Amino acid sequence: QVISVSSQDQLMESMRQAKAHLDNRQFFEARKLLESLGAEAQNNAVYWARLGYAQYHLRVYSEAIRCYERSLLLDPSQSNRYYNLALAYEASGNRNKAVGALEKATYMSPDNPKFAQTLQALKVQA
């Protein structure tokens, strides 16, 4: 699907607005804005990551997981998305999948202490 320049500009502006909502902890507003983007954003990994972040903070963990998985399918290079996916898995009660996602994040970014600390804490709880 080809998106016109004006549609692309509108998409990027909406994505910036959604990020501002997320930064201000306005998760409902961010989710509403992101969901309004529809088909134009379906192949955008950042869109799915931001929607997942909003869903996670709104405690809709199954949707957060779905969004993060879609984001990683489109762009598997972002270790922080594996970390966020792990948090959603853990919140939904799936500790094994949480550990797996955290192991991936830690492998990709071995110098990130937050990833290693969270992984260690999950393993201790298991």
PDB file of C-alpha atoms in Angstrom:
ATOM      1  CA  GLN A   1       0.000   0.000   0.000  1.00  0.00           C
ATOM      2  CA  VAL A   2       1.376   3.400  -0.976  1.00  0.00           C
ATOM      3  CA  ILE A   3       0.738   6.222   1.467  1.00  0.00           C
ATOM      4  CA  SER A   4       0.638   9.747   0.111  1.00  0.00           C
ATOM      5  CA  VAL A   5       3.076  12.300   1.462  1.00  0.00           C
ATOM      6  CA  SER A   6       0.316  14.181   3.277  1.00  0.00           C
ATOM      7  CA  SER A   7      -0.977  10.953   4.819  1.00  0.00           C
ATOM      8  CA  GLN A   8       2.574  10.059   5.858  1.00  0.00           C
ATOM      9  CA  ASP A   9       2.994  13.511   7.423  1.00  0.00           C
ATOM     10  CA  GLN A  10      -0.317  13.115   9.244  1.00  0.00           C
ATOM     11  CA  LEU A  11       0.722   9.679  10.467  1.00  0.00           C
ATOM     12  CA  MET A  12       4.037  11.004  11.794  1.00  0.00           C
ATOM     13  CA  GLU A  13       2.299  13.927  13.508  1.00  0.00           C
ATOM     14  CA  SER A  14      -0.194  11.565  15.144  1.00  0.00           C
ATOM     15  CA  MET A  15       2.663   9.339  16.254  1.00  0.00           C
ATOM     16  CA  ARG A  16       4.390  12.375  17.829  1.00  0.00           C
ATOM     17  CA  GLN A  17       1.159  13.318  19.606  1.00  0.00           C
ATOM     18  CA  ALA A  18       0.751   9.754  20.872  1.00  0.00           C
ATOM     19  CA  LYS A  19       4.324   9.786  22.208  1.00  0.00           C
ATOM     20  CA  ALA A  20       3.582  13.050  24.030  1.00  0.00           C
ATOM     21  CA  HIS A  21       0.493  11.456  25.614  1.00  0.00           C
ATOM     22  CA  LEU A  22       2.570   8.447  26.690  1.00  0.00           C
ATOM     23  CA  ASP A  23       5.306  10.683  28.092  1.00  0.00           C
ATOM     24  CA  ASN A  24       2.638  12.517  30.103  1.00  0.00           C
ATOM     25  CA  ARG A  25       1.145   9.209  31.309  1.00  0.00           C
ATOM     26  CA  GLN A  26      -2.084   9.904  29.380  1.00  0.00           C
ATOM     27  CA  PHE A  27      -2.436   6.269  28.367  1.00  0.00           C
ATOM     28  CA  PHE A  28      -6.118   6.298  27.484  1.00  0.00           C
ATOM     29  CA  GLU A  29      -5.653   9.322  25.199  1.00  0.00           C
ATOM     30  CA  ALA A  30      -2.617   7.712  23.560  1.00  0.00           C
ATOM     31  CA  ARG A  31      -4.500   4.458  22.935  1.00  0.00           C
ATOM     32  CA  LYS A  32      -7.490   6.311  21.493  1.00  0.00           C
ATOM     33  CA  LEU A  33      -5.275   8.332  19.136  1.00  0.00           C
ATOM     34  CA  LEU A  34      -3.228   5.320  18.042  1.00  0.00           C
ATOM     35  CA  GLU A  35      -6.280   3.160  17.429  1.00  0.00           C
ATOM     36  CA  SER A  36      -7.755   5.937  15.266  1.00  0.00           C
ATOM     37  CA  LEU A  37      -4.823   5.645  12.848  1.00  0.00           C
ATOM     38  CA  GLY A  38      -6.129   2.367  11.487  1.00  0.00           C
ATOM     39  CA  ALA A  39      -4.649   0.769   8.390  1.00  0.00           C
ATOM     40  CA  GLU A  40      -2.072   3.496   7.765  1.00  0.00           C
ATOM     41  CA  ALA A  41      -0.048   2.374  10.780  1.00  0.00           C
ATOM     42  CA  GLN A  42      -0.473  -1.391  10.560  1.00  0.00           C
ATOM     43  CA  ASN A  43       3.058  -1.999   9.227  1.00  0.00           C
ATOM     44  CA  ASN A  44       4.775   0.463  11.564  1.00  0.00           C
ATOM     45  CA  ALA A  45       6.720  -1.229  14.386  1.00  0.00           C
ATOM     46  CA  VAL A  46       6.851   1.963  16.465  1.00  0.00           C
ATOM     47  CA  TYR A  47       3.056   2.249  16.246  1.00  0.00           C
ATOM     48  CA  TRP A  48       2.641  -1.253  17.682  1.00  0.00           C
ATOM     49  CA  ALA A  49       5.235  -0.624  20.405  1.00  0.00           C
ATOM     50  CA  ARG A  50       3.519   2.587  21.503  1.00  0.00           C
ATOM     51  CA  LEU A  51       0.093   0.961  21.436  1.00  0.00           C
ATOM     52  CA  GLY A  52       1.502  -1.927  23.477  1.00  0.00           C
ATOM     53  CA  TYR A  53       2.931   0.515  25.995  1.00  0.00           C
ATOM     54  CA  ALA A  54      -0.446   2.220  26.373  1.00  0.00           C
ATOM     55  CA  GLN A  55      -2.261  -1.114  26.698  1.00  0.00           C
ATOM     56  CA  TYR A  56       0.223  -2.316  29.319  1.00  0.00           C
ATOM     57  CA  HIS A  57      -0.267   0.783  31.443  1.00  0.00           C
ATOM     58  CA  LEU A  58      -4.033   0.452  31.049  1.00  0.00           C
ATOM     59  CA  ARG A  59      -3.592  -3.131  32.341  1.00  0.00           C
ATOM     60  CA  VAL A  60      -4.909  -4.740  29.165  1.00  0.00           C
ATOM     61  CA  TYR A  61      -2.056  -7.215  29.191  1.00  0.00           C
ATOM     62  CA  SER A  62      -3.280  -9.579  26.467  1.00  0.00           C
ATOM     63  CA  GLU A  63      -3.513  -6.650  24.044  1.00  0.00           C
ATOM     64  CA  ALA A  64      -0.133  -5.309  25.170  1.00  0.00           C
ATOM     65  CA  ILE A  65       1.391  -8.713  24.418  1.00  0.00           C
ATOM     66  CA  ARG A  66      -0.274  -8.837  20.999  1.00  0.00           C
ATOM     67  CA  CYS A  67       0.988  -5.341  20.168  1.00  0.00           C
ATOM     68  CA  TYR A  68       4.560  -5.981  21.310  1.00  0.00           C
ATOM     69  CA  GLU A  69       4.680  -9.271  19.407  1.00  0.00           C
ATOM     70  CA  ARG A  70       3.477  -7.484  16.256  1.00  0.00           C
ATOM     71  CA  SER A  71       6.064  -4.741  16.757  1.00  0.00           C
ATOM     72  CA  LEU A  72       8.837  -7.316  17.109  1.00  0.00           C
ATOM     73  CA  LEU A  73       7.623  -9.200  14.066  1.00  0.00           C
ATOM     74  CA  LEU A  74       8.020  -5.989  12.056  1.00  0.00           C
ATOM     75  CA  ASP A  75      11.325  -4.980  13.685  1.00  0.00           C
ATOM     76  CA  PRO A  76      13.063  -7.543  15.929  1.00  0.00           C
ATOM     77  CA  SER A  77      16.094  -5.318  16.523  1.00  0.00           C
ATOM     78  CA  GLN A  78      14.805  -3.410  19.563  1.00  0.00           C
ATOM     79  CA  SER A  79      15.815  -4.991  22.869  1.00  0.00           C
ATOM     80  CA  ASN A  80      13.613  -2.631  24.882  1.00  0.00           C
ATOM     81  CA  ARG A  81      10.553  -4.076  23.135  1.00  0.00           C
ATOM     82  CA  TYR A  82      11.521  -7.560  24.321  1.00  0.00           C
ATOM     83  CA  TYR A  83      11.850  -6.092  27.815  1.00  0.00           C
ATOM     84  CA  ASN A  84       8.393  -4.500  27.607  1.00  0.00           C
ATOM     85  CA  LEU A  85       6.964  -7.737  26.221  1.00  0.00           C
ATOM     86  CA  ALA A  86       8.478  -9.551  29.200  1.00  0.00           C
ATOM     87  CA  LEU A  87       6.798  -7.146  31.606  1.00  0.00           C
ATOM     88  CA  ALA A  88       3.446  -7.757  29.912  1.00  0.00           C
ATOM     89  CA  TYR A  89       3.939 -11.532  30.028  1.00  0.00           C
ATOM     90  CA  GLU A  90       4.868 -11.343  33.699  1.00  0.00           C
ATOM     91  CA  ALA A  91       1.855  -9.149  34.506  1.00  0.00           C
ATOM     92  CA  SER A  92      -0.415 -11.640  32.734  1.00  0.00           C
ATOM     93  CA  GLY A  93       1.016 -14.483  34.808  1.00  0.00           C
ATOM     94  CA  ASN A  94       3.150 -16.132  32.132  1.00  0.00           C
ATOM     95  CA  ARG A  95       6.517 -16.157  33.894  1.00  0.00           C
ATOM     96  CA  ASN A  96       8.140 -18.645  31.472  1.00  0.00           C
ATOM     97  CA  LYS A  97       7.486 -16.436  28.455  1.00  0.00           C
ATOM     98  CA  ALA A  98       8.561 -13.397  30.471  1.00  0.00           C
ATOM     99  CA  VAL A  99      11.904 -15.053  31.242  1.00  0.00           C
ATOM    100  CA  GLY A 100      12.347 -15.969  27.565  1.00  0.00           C
ATOM    101  CA  ALA A 101      11.699 -12.411  26.391  1.00  0.00           C
ATOM    102  CA  LEU A 102      14.017 -11.007  29.066  1.00  0.00           C
ATOM    103  CA  GLU A 103      16.746 -13.435  28.090  1.00  0.00           C
ATOM    104  CA  LYS A 104      16.451 -12.167  24.508  1.00  0.00           C
ATOM    105  CA  ALA A 105      16.583  -8.525  25.667  1.00  0.00           C
ATOM    106  CA  THR A 106      19.611  -9.242  27.873  1.00  0.00           C
ATOM    107  CA  TYR A 107      21.391 -11.113  25.080  1.00  0.00           C
ATOM    108  CA  MET A 108      20.802  -8.202  22.699  1.00  0.00           C
ATOM    109  CA  SER A 109      21.852  -5.550  25.241  1.00  0.00           C
ATOM    110  CA  PRO A 110      24.185  -7.224  27.753  1.00  0.00           C
ATOM    111  CA  ASP A 111      25.296  -3.866  29.185  1.00  0.00           C
ATOM    112  CA  ASN A 112      21.780  -2.846  30.208  1.00  0.00           C
ATOM    113  CA  PRO A 113      21.608  -3.449  33.980  1.00  0.00           C
ATOM    114  CA  LYS A 114      17.822  -3.070  34.095  1.00  0.00           C
ATOM    115  CA  PHE A 115      17.367  -6.086  31.813  1.00  0.00           C
ATOM    116  CA  ALA A 116      19.755  -8.291  33.802  1.00  0.00           C
ATOM    117  CA  GLN A 117      18.324  -7.226  37.172  1.00  0.00           C
ATOM    118  CA  THR A 118      14.739  -7.882  36.081  1.00  0.00           C
ATOM    119  CA  LEU A 119      15.722 -11.257  34.638  1.00  0.00           C
ATOM    120  CA  GLN A 120      17.483 -12.226  37.863  1.00  0.00           C
ATOM    121  CA  ALA A 121      14.474 -11.158  39.944  1.00  0.00           C
ATOM    122  CA  LEU A 122      12.119 -13.234  37.783  1.00  0.00           C
ATOM    123  CA  LYS A 123      14.350 -16.279  38.024  1.00  0.00           C
ATOM    124  CA  VAL A 124      14.520 -15.943  41.814  1.00  0.00           C
ATOM    125  CA  GLN A 125      10.707 -15.808  42.008  1.00  0.00           C
ATOM    126  CA  ALA A 126      10.273 -18.878  39.822  1.00  0.00           C
TER     127      ALA A 126
END
